JSON list of C-alpha atoms in Angstrom, two decimals:
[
{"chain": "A", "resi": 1, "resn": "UNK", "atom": "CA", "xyz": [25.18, 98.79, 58.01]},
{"chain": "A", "resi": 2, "resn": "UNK", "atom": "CA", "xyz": [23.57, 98.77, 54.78]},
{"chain": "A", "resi": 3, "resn": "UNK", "atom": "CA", "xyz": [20.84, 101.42, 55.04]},
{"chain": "A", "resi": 4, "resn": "UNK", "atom": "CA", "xyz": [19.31, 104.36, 52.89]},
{"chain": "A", "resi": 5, "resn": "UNK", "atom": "CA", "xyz": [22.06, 107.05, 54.10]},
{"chain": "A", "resi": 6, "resn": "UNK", "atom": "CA", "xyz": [22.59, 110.08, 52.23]},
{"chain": "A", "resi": 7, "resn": "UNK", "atom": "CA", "xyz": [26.62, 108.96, 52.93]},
{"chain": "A", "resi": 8, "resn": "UNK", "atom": "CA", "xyz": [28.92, 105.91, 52.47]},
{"chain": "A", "resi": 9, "resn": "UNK", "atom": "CA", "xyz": [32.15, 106.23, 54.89]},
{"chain": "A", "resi": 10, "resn": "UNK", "atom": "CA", "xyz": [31.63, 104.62, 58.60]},
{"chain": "A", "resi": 11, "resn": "UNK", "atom": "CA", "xyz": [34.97, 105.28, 59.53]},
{"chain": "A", "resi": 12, "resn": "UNK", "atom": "CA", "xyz": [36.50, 108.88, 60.14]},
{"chain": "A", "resi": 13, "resn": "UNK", "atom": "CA", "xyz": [39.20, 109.97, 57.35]},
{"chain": "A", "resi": 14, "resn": "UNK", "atom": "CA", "xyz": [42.40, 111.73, 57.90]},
{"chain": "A", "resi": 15, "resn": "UNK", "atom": "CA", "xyz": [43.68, 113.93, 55.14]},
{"chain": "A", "resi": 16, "resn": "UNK", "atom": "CA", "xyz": [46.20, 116.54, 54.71]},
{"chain": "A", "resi": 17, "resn": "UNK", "atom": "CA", "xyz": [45.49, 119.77, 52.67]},
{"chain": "A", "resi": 18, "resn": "UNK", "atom": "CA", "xyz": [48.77, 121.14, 51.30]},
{"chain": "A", "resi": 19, "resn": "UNK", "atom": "CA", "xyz": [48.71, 124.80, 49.93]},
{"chain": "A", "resi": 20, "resn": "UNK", "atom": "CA", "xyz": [49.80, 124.93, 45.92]},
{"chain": "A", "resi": 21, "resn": "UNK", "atom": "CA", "xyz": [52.55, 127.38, 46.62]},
{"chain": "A", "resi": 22, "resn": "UNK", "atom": "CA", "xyz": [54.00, 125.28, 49.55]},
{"chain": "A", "resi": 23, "resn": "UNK", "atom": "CA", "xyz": [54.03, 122.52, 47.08]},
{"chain": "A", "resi": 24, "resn": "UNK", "atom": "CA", "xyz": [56.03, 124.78, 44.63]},
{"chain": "A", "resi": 25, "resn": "UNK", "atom": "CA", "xyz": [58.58, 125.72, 47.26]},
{"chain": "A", "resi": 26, "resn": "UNK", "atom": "CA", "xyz": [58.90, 122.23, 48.50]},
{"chain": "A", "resi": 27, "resn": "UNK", "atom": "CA", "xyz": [59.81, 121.51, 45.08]},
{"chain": "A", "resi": 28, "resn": "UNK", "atom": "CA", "xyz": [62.77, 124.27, 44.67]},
{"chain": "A", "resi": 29, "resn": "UNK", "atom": "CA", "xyz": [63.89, 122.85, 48.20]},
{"chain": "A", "resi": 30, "resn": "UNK", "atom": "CA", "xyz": [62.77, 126.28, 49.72]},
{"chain": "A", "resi": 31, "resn": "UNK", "atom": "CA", "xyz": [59.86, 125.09, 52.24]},
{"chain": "A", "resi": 32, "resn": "UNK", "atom": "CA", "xyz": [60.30, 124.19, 56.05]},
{"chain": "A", "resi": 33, "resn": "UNK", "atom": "CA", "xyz": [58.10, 122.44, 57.05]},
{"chain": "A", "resi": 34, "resn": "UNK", "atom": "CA", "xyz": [59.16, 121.43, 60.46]},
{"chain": "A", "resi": 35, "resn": "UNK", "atom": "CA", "xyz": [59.28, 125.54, 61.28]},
{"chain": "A", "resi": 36, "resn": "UNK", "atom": "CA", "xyz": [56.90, 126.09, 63.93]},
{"chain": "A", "resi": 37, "resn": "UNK", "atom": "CA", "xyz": [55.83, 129.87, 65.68]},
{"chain": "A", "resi": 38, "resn": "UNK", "atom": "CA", "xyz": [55.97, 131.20, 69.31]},
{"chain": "A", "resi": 39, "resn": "UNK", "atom": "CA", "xyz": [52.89, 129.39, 69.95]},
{"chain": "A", "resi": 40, "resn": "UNK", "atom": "CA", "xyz": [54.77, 125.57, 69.02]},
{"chain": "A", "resi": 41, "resn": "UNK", "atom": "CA", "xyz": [52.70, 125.59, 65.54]},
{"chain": "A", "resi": 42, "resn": "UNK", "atom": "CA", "xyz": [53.80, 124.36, 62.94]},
{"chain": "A", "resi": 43, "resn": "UNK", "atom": "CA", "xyz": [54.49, 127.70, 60.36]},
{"chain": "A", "resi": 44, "resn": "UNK", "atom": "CA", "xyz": [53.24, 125.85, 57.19]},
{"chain": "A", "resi": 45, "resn": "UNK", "atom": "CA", "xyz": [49.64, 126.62, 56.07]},
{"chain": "A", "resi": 46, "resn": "UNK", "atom": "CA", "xyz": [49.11, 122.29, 55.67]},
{"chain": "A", "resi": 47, "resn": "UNK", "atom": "CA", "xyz": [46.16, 121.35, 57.34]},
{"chain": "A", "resi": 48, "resn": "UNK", "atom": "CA", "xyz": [45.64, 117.70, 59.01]},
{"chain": "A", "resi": 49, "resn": "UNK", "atom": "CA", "xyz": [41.20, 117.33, 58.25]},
{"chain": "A", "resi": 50, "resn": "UNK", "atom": "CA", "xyz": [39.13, 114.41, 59.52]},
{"chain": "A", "resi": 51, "resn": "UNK", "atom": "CA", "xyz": [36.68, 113.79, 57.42]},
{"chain": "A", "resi": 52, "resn": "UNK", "atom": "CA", "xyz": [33.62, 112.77, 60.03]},
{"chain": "A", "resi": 53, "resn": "UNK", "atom": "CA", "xyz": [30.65, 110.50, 58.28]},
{"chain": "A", "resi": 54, "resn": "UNK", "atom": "CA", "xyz": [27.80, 111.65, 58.38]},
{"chain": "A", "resi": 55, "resn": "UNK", "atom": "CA", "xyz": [25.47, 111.62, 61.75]},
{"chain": "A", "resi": 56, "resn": "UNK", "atom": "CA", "xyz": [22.41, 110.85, 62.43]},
{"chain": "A", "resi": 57, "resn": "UNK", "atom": "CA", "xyz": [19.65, 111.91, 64.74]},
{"chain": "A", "resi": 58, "resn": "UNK", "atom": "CA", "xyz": [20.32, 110.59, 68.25]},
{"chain": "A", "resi": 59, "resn": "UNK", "atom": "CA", "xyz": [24.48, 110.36, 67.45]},
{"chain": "A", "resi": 60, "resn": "UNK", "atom": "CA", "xyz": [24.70, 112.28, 71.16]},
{"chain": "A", "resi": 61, "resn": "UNK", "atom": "CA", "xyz": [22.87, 109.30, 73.04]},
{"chain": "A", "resi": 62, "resn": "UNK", "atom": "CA", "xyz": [25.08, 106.86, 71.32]},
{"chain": "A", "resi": 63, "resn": "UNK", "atom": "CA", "xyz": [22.85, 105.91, 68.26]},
{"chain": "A", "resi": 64, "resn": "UNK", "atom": "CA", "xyz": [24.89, 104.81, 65.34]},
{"chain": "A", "resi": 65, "resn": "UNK", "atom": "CA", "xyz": [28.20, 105.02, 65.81]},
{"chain": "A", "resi": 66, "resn": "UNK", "atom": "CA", "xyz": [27.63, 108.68, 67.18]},
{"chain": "A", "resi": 67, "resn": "UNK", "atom": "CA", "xyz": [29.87, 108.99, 70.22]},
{"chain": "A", "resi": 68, "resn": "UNK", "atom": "CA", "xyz": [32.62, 107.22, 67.97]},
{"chain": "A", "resi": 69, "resn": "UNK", "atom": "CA", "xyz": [32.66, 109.70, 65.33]},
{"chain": "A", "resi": 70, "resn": "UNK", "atom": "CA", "xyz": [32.30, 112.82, 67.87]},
{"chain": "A", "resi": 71, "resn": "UNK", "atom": "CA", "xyz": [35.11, 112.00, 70.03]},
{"chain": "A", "resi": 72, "resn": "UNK", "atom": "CA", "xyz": [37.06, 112.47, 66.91]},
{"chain": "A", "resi": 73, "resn": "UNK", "atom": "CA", "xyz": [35.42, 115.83, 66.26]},
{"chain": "A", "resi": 74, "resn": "UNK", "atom": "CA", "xyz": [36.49, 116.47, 70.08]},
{"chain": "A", "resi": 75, "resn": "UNK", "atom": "CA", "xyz": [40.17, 116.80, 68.85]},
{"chain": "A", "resi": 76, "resn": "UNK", "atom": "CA", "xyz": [39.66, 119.17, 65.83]},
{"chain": "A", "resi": 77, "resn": "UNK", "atom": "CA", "xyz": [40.14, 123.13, 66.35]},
{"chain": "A", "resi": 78, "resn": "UNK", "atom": "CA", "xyz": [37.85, 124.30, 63.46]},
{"chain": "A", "resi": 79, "resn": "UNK", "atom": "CA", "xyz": [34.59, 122.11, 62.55]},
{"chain": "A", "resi": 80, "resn": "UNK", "atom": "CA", "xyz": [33.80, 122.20, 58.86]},
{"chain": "A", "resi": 81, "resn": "UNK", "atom": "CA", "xyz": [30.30, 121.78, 57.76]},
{"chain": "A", "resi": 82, "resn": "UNK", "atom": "CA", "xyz": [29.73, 120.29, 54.47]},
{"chain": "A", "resi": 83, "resn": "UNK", "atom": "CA", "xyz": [26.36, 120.82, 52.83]},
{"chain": "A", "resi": 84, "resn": "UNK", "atom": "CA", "xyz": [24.64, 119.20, 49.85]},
{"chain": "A", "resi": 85, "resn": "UNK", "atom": "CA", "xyz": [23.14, 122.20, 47.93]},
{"chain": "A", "resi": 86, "resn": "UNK", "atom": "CA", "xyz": [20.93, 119.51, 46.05]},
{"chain": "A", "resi": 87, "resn": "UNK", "atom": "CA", "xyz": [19.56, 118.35, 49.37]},
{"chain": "A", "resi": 88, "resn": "UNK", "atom": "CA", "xyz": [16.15, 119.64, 49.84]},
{"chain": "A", "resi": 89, "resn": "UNK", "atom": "CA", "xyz": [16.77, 119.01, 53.84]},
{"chain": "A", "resi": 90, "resn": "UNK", "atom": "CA", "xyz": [20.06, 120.39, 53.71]},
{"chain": "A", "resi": 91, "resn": "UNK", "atom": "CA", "xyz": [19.00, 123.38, 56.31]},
{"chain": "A", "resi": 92, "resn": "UNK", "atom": "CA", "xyz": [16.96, 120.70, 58.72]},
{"chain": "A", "resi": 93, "resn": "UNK", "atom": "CA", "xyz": [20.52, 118.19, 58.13]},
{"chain": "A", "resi": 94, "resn": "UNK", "atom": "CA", "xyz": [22.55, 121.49, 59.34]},
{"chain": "A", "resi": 95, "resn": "UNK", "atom": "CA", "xyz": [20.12, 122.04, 62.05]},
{"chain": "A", "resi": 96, "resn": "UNK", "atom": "CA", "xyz": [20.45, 118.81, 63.62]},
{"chain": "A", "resi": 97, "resn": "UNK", "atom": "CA", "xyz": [23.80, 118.27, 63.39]},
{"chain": "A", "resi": 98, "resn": "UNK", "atom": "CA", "xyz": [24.26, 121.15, 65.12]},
{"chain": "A", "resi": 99, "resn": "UNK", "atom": "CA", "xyz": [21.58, 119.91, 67.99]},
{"chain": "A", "resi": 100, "resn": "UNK", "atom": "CA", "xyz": [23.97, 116.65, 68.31]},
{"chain": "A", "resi": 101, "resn": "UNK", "atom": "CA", "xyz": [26.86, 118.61, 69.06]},
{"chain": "A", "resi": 102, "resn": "UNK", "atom": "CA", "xyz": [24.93, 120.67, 72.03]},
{"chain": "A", "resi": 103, "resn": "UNK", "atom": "CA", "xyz": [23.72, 117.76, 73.08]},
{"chain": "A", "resi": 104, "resn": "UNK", "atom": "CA", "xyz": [26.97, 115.75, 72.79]},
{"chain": "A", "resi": 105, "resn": "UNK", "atom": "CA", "xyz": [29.00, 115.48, 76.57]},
{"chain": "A", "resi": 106, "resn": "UNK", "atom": "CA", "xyz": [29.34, 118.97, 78.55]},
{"chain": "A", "resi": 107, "resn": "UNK", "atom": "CA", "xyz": [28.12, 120.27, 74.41]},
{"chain": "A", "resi": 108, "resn": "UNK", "atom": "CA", "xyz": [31.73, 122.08, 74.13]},
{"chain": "A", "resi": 109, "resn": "UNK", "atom": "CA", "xyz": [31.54, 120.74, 71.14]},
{"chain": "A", "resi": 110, "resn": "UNK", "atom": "CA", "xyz": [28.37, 123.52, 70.23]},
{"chain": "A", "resi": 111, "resn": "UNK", "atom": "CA", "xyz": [30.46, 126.11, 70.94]},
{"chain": "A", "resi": 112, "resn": "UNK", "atom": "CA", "xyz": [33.53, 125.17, 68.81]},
{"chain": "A", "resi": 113, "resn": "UNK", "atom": "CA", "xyz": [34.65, 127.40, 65.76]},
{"chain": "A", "resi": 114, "resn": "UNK", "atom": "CA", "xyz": [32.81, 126.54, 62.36]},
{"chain": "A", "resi": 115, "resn": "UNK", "atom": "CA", "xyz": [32.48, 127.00, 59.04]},
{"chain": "A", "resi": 116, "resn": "UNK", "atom": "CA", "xyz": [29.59, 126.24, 56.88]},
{"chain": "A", "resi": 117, "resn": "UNK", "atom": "CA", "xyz": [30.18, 125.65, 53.43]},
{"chain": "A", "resi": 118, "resn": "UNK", "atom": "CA", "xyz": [27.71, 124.90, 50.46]},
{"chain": "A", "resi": 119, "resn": "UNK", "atom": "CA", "xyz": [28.88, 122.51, 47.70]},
{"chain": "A", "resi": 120, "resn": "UNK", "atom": "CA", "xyz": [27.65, 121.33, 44.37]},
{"chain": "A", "resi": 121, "resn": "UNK", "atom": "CA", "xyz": [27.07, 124.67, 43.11]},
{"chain": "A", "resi": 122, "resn": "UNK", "atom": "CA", "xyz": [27.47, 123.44, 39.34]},
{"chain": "A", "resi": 123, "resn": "UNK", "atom": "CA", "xyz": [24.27, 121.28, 39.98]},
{"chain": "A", "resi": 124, "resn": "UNK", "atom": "CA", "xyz": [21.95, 123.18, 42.46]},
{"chain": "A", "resi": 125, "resn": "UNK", "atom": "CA", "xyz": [22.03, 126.53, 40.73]},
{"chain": "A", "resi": 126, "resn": "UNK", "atom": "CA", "xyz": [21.66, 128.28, 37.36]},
{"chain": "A", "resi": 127, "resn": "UNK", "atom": "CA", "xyz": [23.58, 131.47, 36.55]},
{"chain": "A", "resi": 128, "resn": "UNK", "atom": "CA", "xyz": [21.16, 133.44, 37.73]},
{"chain": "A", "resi": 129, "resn": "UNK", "atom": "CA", "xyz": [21.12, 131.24, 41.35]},
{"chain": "A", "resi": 130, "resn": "UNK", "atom": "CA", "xyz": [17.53, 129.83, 41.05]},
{"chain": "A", "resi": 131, "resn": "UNK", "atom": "CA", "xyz": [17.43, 126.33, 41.80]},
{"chain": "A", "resi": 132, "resn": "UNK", "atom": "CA", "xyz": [17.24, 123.17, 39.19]},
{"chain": "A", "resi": 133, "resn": "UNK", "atom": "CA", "xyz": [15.13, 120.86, 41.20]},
{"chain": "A", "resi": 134, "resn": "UNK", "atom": "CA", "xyz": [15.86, 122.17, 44.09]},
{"chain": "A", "resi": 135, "resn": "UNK", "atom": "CA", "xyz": [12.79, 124.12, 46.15]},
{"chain": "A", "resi": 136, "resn": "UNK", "atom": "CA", "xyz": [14.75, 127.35, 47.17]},
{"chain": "A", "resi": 137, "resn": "UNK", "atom": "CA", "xyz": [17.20, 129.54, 45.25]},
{"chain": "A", "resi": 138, "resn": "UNK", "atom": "CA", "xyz": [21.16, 130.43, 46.76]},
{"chain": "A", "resi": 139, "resn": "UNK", "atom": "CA", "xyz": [19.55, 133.59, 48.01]},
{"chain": "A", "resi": 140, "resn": "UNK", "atom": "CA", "xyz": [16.94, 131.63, 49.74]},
{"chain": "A", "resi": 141, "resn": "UNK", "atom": "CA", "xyz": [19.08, 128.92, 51.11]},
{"chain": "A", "resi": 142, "resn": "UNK", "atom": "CA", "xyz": [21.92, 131.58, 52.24]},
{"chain": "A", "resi": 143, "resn": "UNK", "atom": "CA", "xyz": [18.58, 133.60, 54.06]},
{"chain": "A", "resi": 144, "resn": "UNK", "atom": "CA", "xyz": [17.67, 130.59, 55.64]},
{"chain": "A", "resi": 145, "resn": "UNK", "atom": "CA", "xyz": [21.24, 129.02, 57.05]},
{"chain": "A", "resi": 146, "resn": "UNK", "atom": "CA", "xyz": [22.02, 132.58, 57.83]},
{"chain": "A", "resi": 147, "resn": "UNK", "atom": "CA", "xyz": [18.73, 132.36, 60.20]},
{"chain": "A", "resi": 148, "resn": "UNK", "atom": "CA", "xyz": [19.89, 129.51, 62.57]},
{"chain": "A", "resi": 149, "resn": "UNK", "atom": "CA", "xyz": [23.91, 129.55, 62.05]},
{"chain": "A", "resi": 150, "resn": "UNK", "atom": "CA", "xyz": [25.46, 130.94, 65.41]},
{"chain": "A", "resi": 151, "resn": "UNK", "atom": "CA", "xyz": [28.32, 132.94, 63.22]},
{"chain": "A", "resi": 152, "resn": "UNK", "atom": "CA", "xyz": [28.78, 134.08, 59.95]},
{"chain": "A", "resi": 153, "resn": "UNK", "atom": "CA", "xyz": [31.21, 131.95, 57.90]},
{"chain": "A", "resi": 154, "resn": "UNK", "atom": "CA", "xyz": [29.56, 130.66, 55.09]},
{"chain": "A", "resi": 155, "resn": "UNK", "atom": "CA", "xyz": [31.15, 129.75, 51.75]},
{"chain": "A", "resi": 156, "resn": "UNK", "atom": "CA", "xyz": [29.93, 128.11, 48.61]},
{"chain": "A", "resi": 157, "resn": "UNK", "atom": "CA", "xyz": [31.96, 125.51, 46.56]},
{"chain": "A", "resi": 158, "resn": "UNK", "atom": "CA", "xyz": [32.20, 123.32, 43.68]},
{"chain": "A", "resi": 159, "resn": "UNK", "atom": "CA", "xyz": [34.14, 120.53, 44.38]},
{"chain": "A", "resi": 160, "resn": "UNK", "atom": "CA", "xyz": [33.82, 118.96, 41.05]},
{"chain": "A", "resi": 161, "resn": "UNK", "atom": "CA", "xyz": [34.47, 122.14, 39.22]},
{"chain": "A", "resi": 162, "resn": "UNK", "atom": "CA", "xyz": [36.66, 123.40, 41.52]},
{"chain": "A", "resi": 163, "resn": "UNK", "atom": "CA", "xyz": [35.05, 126.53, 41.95]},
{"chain": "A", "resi": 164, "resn": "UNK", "atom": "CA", "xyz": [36.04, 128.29, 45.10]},
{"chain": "A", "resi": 165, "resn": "UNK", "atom": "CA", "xyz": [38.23, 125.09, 46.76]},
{"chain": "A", "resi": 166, "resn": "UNK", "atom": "CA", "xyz": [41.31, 127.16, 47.24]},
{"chain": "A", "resi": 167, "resn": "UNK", "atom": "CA", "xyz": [39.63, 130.04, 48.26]},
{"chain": "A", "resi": 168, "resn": "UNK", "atom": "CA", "xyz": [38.07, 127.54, 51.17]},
{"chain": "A", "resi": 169, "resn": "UNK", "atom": "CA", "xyz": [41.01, 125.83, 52.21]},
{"chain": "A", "resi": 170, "resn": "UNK", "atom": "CA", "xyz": [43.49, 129.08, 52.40]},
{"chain": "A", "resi": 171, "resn": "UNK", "atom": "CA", "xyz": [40.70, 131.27, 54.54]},
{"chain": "A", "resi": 172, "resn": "UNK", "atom": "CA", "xyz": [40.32, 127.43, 56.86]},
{"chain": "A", "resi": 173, "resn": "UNK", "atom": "CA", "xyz": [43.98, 127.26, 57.12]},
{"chain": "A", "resi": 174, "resn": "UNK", "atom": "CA", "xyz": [44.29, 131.43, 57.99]},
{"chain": "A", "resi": 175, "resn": "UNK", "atom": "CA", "xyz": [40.63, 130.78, 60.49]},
{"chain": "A", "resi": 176, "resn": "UNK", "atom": "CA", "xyz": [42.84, 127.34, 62.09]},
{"chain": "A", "resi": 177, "resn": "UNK", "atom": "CA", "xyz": [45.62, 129.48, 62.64]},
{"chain": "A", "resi": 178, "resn": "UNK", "atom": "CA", "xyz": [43.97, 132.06, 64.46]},
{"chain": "A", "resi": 179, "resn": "UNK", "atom": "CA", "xyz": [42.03, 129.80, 66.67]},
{"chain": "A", "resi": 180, "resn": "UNK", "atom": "CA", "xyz": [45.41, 127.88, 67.49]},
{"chain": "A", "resi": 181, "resn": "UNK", "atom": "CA", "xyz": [47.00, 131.18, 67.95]},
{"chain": "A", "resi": 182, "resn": "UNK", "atom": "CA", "xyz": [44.06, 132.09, 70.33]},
{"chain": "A", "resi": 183, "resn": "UNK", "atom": "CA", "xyz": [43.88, 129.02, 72.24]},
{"chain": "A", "resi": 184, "resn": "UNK", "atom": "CA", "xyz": [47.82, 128.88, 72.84]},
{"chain": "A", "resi": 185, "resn": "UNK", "atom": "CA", "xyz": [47.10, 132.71, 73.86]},
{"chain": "A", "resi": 186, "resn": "UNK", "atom": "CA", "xyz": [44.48, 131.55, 76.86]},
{"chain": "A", "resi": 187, "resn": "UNK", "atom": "CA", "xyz": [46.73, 128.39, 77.80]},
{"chain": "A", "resi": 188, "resn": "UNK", "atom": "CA", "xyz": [49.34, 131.00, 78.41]},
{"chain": "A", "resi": 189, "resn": "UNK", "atom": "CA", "xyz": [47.29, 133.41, 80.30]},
{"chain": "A", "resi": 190, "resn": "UNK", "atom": "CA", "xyz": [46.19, 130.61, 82.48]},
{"chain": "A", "resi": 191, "resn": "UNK", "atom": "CA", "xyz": [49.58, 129.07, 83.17]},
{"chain": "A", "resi": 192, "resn": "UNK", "atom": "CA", "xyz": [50.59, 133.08, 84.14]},
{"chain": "A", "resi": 193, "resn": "UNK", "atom": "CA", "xyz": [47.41, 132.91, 87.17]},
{"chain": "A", "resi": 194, "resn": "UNK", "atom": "CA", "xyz": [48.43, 129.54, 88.20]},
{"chain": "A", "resi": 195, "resn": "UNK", "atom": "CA", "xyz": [51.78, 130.72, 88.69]}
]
């Protein structure tokens, strides 16, 4: 277990992501949280994340604790890519992540909703977006994720700064929605044919 891994945590991580203005209403005793739509969601904008460790090449043939961590990512609606701005390899890491997950089962998992987002802005970049030693600048790196990402959500963050967190989480929790509200959509129109 002890190894030269650009990440620490061998067990997934549940969190839950709860909107600043739901907190204010919770505190005036305004919020329902137990308020759920026509589809059986749950109306508030909280979001349940499982924080998957970091894979490795091979994680779809079992190497590592690979199939552990992606039958979690089996039960998520959205998957979240977190990238390391500072990481030279941080295009090749996206790249075979994303290979893991085709390769991974029937590789449903490849065709799962995702967002890519670039962190540790404060450190990668100057003002002006060229990199501190780091080979490529943002315009660069956004050319070249743009070049092998299958869709076209990609954000940039600072989590230590804060820069651009809430903007992340509230367009993730809108994005969940709709892919909840789509999926209870197609269960529908399937239970409809059955019928």
């Amino acid at each position: 277990k002890i190894a030269d891994y650009p990440f620490t945590t061998v067990v997934p991580n549940l969190g839950v992501w709860v909107p600043r203005d739901s907190l204010a209403a919770y505190d005036e005793g305004d919020n329902d949280d137990y308020a759920v739509d026509e589809n059986g969601n749950s109306k508030s904008k909280s979001l349940i994340l499982c924080d998957v460790p970091g894979l490795i090449a091979g994680a779809s043939e079992g190497i590592g604790l690979g199939h552990a961590f992606l039958r979690h990512v089996e039960r998520c609606h959205v998957i979240l890519h977190l990238l390391d701005a500072t990481s030279k390899k941080c295009v090749e890491e996206y790249a075979m992540i994303n290979r893991e997950l085709l390769n991974y089962g029937t590789g449903k998992l490849a065709t799962m909703p995702q967002v890519v987002v670039v962190n540790k802005l404060d450190v990668a970049f100057d003002d002006d977006g060229e990199g501190v030693d780091n080979v490529r600048s943002k315009d660069e790196l956004e050319e070249e994720l743009r070049q092998i990402m299958p869709h076209s959500r990609l954000m940039w963050i600072s989590a230590l700064e804060e820069e651009g967190v809430d903007d992340l989480m509230e367009r993730v929790a809108m994005f969940v929605k709709k892919v909840k509200d789509a999926s209870a959509a197609e269960e529908r129109r399937r239970d409809v044919e059955d019928a």
